[in-house]
Tab-separated table of C-alpha atoms and ligand atoms in Angstrom:
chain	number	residue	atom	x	y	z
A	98	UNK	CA	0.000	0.000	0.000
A	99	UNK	CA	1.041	3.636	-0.809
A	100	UNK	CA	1.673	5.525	2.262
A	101	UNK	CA	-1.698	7.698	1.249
A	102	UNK	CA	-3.425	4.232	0.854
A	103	UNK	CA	-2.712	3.133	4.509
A	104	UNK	CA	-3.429	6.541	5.856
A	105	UNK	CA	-6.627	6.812	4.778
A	106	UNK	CA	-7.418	3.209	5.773
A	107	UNK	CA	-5.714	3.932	9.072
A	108	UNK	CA	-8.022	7.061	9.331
A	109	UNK	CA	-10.988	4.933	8.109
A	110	UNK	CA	-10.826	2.915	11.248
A	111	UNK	CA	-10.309	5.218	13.796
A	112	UNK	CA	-13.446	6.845	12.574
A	113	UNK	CA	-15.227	3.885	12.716
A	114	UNK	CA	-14.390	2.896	15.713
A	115	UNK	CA	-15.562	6.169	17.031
A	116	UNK	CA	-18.806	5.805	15.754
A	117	UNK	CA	-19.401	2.469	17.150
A	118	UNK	CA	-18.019	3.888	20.772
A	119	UNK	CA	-20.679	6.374	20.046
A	120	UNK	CA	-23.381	4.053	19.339
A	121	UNK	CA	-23.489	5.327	15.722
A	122	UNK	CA	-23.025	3.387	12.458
A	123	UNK	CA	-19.855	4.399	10.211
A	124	UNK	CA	-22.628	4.622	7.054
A	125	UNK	CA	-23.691	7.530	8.653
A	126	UNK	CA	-21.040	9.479	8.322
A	127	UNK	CA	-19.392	11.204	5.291
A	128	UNK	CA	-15.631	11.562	5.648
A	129	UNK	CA	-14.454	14.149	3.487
A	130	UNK	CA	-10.621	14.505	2.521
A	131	UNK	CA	-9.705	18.350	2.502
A	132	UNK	CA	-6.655	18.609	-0.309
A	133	UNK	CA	-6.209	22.341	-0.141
A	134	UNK	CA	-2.888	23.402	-1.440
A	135	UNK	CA	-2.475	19.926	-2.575
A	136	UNK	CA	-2.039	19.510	-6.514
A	137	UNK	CA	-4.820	17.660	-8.139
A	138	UNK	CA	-2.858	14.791	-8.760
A	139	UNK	CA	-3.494	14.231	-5.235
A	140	UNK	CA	-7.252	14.301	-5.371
A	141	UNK	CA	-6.612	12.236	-8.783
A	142	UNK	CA	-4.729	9.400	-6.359
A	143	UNK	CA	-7.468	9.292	-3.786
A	144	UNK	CA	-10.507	9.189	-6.062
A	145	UNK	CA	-8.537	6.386	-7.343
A	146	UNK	CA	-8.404	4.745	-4.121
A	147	UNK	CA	-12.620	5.310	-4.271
A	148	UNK	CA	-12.657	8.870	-1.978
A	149	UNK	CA	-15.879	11.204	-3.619
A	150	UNK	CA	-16.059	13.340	-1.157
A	151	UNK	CA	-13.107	16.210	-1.239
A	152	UNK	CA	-12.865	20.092	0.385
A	153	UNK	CA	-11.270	22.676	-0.705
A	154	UNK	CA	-11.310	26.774	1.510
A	155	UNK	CA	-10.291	28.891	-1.413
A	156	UNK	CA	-12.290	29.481	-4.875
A	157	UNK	CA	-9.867	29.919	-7.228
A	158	UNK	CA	-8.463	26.866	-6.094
A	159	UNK	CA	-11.474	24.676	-6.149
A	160	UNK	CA	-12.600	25.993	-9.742
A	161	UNK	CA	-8.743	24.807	-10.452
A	162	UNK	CA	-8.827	21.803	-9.874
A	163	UNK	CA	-12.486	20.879	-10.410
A	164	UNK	CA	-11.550	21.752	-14.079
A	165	UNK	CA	-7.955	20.244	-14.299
A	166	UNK	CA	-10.086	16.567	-13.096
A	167	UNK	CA	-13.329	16.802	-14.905
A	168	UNK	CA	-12.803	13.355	-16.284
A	169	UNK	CA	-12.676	11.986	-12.935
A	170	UNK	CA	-16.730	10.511	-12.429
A	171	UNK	CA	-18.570	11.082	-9.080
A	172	UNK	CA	-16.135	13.386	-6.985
A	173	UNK	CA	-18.193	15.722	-4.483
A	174	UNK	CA	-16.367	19.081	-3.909
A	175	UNK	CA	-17.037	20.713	-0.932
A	176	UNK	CA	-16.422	24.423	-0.119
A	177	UNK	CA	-15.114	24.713	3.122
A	178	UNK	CA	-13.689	28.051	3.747
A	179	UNK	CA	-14.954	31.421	3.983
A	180	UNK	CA	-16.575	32.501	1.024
A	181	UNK	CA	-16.288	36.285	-0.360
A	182	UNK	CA	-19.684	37.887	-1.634
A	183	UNK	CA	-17.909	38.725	-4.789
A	184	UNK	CA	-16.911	35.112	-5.366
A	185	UNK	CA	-20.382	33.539	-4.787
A	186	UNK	CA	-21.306	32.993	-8.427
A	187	UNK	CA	-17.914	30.847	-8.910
A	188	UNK	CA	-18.410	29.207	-5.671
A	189	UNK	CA	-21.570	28.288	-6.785
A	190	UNK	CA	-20.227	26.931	-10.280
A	191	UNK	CA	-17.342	24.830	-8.925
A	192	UNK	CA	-19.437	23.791	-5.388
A	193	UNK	CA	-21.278	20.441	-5.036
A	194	UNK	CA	-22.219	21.979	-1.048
A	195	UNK	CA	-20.835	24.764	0.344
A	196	UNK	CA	-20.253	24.167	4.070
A	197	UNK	CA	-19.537	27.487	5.141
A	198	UNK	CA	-22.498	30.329	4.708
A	199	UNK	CA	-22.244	32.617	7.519
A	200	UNK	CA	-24.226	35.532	6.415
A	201	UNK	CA	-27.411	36.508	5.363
A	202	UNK	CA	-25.682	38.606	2.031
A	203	UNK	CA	-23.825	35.677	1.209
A	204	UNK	CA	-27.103	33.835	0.975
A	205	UNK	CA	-28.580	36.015	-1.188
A	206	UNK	CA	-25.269	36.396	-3.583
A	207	UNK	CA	-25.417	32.736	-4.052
A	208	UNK	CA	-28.565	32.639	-4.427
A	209	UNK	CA	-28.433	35.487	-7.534
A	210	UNK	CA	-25.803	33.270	-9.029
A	211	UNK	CA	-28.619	30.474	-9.137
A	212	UNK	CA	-28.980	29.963	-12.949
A	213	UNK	CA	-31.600	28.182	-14.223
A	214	UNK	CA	-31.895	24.665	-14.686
A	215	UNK	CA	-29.128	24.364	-12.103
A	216	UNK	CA	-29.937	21.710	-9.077
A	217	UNK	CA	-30.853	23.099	-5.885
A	218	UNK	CA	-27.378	23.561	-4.081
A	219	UNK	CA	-26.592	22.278	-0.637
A	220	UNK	CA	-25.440	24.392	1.923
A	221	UNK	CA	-24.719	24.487	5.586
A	222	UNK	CA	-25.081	27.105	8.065
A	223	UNK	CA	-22.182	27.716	10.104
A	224	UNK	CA	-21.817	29.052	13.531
A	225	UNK	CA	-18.816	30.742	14.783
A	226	UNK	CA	-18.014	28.902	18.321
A	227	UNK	CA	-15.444	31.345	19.270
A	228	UNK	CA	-16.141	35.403	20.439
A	229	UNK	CA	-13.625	36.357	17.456
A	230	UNK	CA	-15.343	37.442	14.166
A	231	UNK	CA	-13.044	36.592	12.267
A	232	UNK	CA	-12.884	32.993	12.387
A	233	UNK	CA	-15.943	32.607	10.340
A	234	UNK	CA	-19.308	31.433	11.082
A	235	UNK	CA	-22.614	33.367	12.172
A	236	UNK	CA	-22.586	34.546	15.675
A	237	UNK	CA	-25.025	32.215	17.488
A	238	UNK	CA	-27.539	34.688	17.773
A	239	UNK	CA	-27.581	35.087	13.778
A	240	UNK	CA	-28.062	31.453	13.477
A	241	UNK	CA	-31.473	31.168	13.184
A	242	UNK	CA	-32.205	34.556	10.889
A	243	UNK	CA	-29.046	32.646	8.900
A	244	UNK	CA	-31.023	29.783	8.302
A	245	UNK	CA	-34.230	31.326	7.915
A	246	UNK	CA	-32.495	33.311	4.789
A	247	UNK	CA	-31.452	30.069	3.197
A	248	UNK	CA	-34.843	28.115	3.716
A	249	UNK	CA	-36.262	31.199	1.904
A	250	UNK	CA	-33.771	30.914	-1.308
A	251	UNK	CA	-35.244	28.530	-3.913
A	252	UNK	CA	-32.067	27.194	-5.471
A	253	UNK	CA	-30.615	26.554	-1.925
A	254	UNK	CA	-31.384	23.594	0.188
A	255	UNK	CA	-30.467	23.902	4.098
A	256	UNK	CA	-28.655	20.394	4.950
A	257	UNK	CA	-27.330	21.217	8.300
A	258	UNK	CA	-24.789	23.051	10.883
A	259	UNK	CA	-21.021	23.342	10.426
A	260	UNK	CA	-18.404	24.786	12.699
A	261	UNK	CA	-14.653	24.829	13.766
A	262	UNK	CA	-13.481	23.854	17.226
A	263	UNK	CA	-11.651	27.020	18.644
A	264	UNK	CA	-8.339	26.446	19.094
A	265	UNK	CA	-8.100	27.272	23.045
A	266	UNK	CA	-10.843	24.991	24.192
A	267	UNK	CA	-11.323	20.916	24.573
A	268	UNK	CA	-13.145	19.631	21.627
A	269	UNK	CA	-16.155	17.975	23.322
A	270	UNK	CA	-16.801	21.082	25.421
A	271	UNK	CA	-17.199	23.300	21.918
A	272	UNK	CA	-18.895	20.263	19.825
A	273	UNK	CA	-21.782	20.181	22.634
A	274	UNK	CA	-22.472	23.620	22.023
A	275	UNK	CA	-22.713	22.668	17.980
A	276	UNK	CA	-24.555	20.014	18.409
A	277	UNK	CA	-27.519	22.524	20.573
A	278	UNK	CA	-26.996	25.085	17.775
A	279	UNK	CA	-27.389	22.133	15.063
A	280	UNK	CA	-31.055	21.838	17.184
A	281	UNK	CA	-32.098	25.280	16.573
A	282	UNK	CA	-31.052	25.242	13.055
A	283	UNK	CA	-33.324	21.815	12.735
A	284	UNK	CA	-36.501	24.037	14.507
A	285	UNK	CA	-36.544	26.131	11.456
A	286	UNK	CA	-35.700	23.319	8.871
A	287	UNK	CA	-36.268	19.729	10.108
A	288	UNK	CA	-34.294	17.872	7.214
A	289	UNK	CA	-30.972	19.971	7.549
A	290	UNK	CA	-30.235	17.004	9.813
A	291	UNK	CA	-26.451	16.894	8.810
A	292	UNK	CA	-23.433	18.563	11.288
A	293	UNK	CA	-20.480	19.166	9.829
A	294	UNK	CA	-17.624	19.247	11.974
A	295	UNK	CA	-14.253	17.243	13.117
A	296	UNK	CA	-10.936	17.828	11.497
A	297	UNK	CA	-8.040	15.420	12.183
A	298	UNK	CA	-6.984	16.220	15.389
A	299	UNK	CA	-11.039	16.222	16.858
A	300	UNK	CA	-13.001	14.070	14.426
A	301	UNK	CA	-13.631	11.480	17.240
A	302	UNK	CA	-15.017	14.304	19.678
A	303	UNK	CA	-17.271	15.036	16.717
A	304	UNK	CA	-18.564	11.910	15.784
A	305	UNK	CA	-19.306	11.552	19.296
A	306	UNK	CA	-21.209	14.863	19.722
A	307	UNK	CA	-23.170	13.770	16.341
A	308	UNK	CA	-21.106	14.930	13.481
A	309	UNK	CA	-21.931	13.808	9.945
A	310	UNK	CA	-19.757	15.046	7.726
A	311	UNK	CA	-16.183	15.199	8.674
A	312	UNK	CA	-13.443	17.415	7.225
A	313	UNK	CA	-10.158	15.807	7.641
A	314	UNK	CA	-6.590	17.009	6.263
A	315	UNK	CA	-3.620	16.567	7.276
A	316	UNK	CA	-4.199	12.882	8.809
A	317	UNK	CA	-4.929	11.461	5.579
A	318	UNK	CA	-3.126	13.454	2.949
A	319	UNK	CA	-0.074	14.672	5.618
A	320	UNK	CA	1.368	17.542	6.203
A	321	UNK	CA	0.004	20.692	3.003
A	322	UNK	CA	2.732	22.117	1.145
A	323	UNK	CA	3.104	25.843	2.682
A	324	UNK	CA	1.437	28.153	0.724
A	325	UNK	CA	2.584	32.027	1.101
B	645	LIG	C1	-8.043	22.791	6.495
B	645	LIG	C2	-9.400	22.584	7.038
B	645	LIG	C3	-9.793	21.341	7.565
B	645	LIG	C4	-8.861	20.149	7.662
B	645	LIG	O1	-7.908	20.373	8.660
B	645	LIG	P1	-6.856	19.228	9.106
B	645	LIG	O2	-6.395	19.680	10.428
B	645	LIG	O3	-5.793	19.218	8.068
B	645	LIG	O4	-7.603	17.948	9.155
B	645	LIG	C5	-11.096	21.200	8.014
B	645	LIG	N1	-11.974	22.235	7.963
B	645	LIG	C6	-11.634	23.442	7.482
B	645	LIG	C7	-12.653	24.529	7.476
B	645	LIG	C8	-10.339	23.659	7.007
B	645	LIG	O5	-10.006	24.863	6.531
């Protein structure tokens, strides 16, 4: 096995055994290999090891690649990182879900860059867990109006929550709070069900808090090539 091949196996089974710790089947859970700064031969090597599911935080990067590997059938590509209101429309072009709308005017950018005939496109709402703005997310108390904005845009569909663990605070602790902001968001919408969350240093705090879709990096592809 490639040294990629037996980390993502490796990876493969600590996740499942955290979901059966958690009482939780591993076929609920979408593990999702974030390649950022990676070139797309990389994402060409795991898709041929049968990952879909890959994230990418910046545009330019994402419509990159998505192009350079057109060829390659089924890959998912997931927008992780914060998204600029100028950049919607080409988030929106290279996106399959977009895990990270924080803002009502990013909401209504993408949906403006709805064209038609285009497939409703998935998105999560996510909630800053920290007291800094500028990590990202909707403060909690925007959650709800967040969400309410999506559920409102026709060529969005509300799947669920998605937030970082802050750096300066035990996993769990900050997951528990997700997982009660997750419930609000499900009050307004009661199929965005999903909770994105759990990189590769917390993805077993996550899966047990309820995480669906994890985000993991480093642990599978190793360490990114520094960018600037
Ligand atoms: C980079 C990134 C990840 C993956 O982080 P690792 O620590 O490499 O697993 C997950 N989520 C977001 C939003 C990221 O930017």
């Amino acid at each position: 096995m490639t040294s990629l091949a037996s980390r993502l196996a490796e990876v493969d089974e600590r996740i499942a055994a955290a979901a059966r710790s958690a009482g939780r089947s591993p076929a609920e859970l979408t593990r999702i290999v974030v390649t950022k700064f990676h070139p797309a031969s990389l994402v060409a090597e795991l898709h041929a090891l049968g990952v879909r599911d890959v994230g990418e935080n910046r545009q330019q990067e994402l419509t990159a690649k998505r192009a350079e590997l057109d060829g390659l059938s089924g890959l998912r590509w997931h927008a992780i990182g914060q998204v600029q209101t100028k950049k919607a429309r080409a988030v929106r072009r290279a996106a399959d879900a977009v895990h990270s709308v924080d803002r009502v005017r990013l909401v209504d950018a993408l949906e403006r860059a709805a064209e038609s005939g285009d497939a409703p496109l998935d998105v999560f709402a996510q909630v800053n867990l920290t007291d800094d703005p500028g990590r990202g997310g909707a403060a909690p108390a925007d959650l709800e109006a967040l969400a309410e904005a999506i559920v409102s845009s026709p060529s969005l569909r509300l799947v669920g929550t998605m937030a970082v663990a802050p750096l300066e605070e035990h996993p769990a602790v900050a997951f528990e709070r997700l997982a009660a902001h997750a419930a609000r968001v499900r009050s307004i919408a009661p199929d965005a069900a999903a909770i994105s969350a759990g990189m590769s240093h917390d993805f077993a705090e996550a899966v047990a808090a309820g995480a669906t879709h994890l985000r993991i990096g480093t642990a599978i592809t190793g360490q990114r090539p520094s960018r600037d």
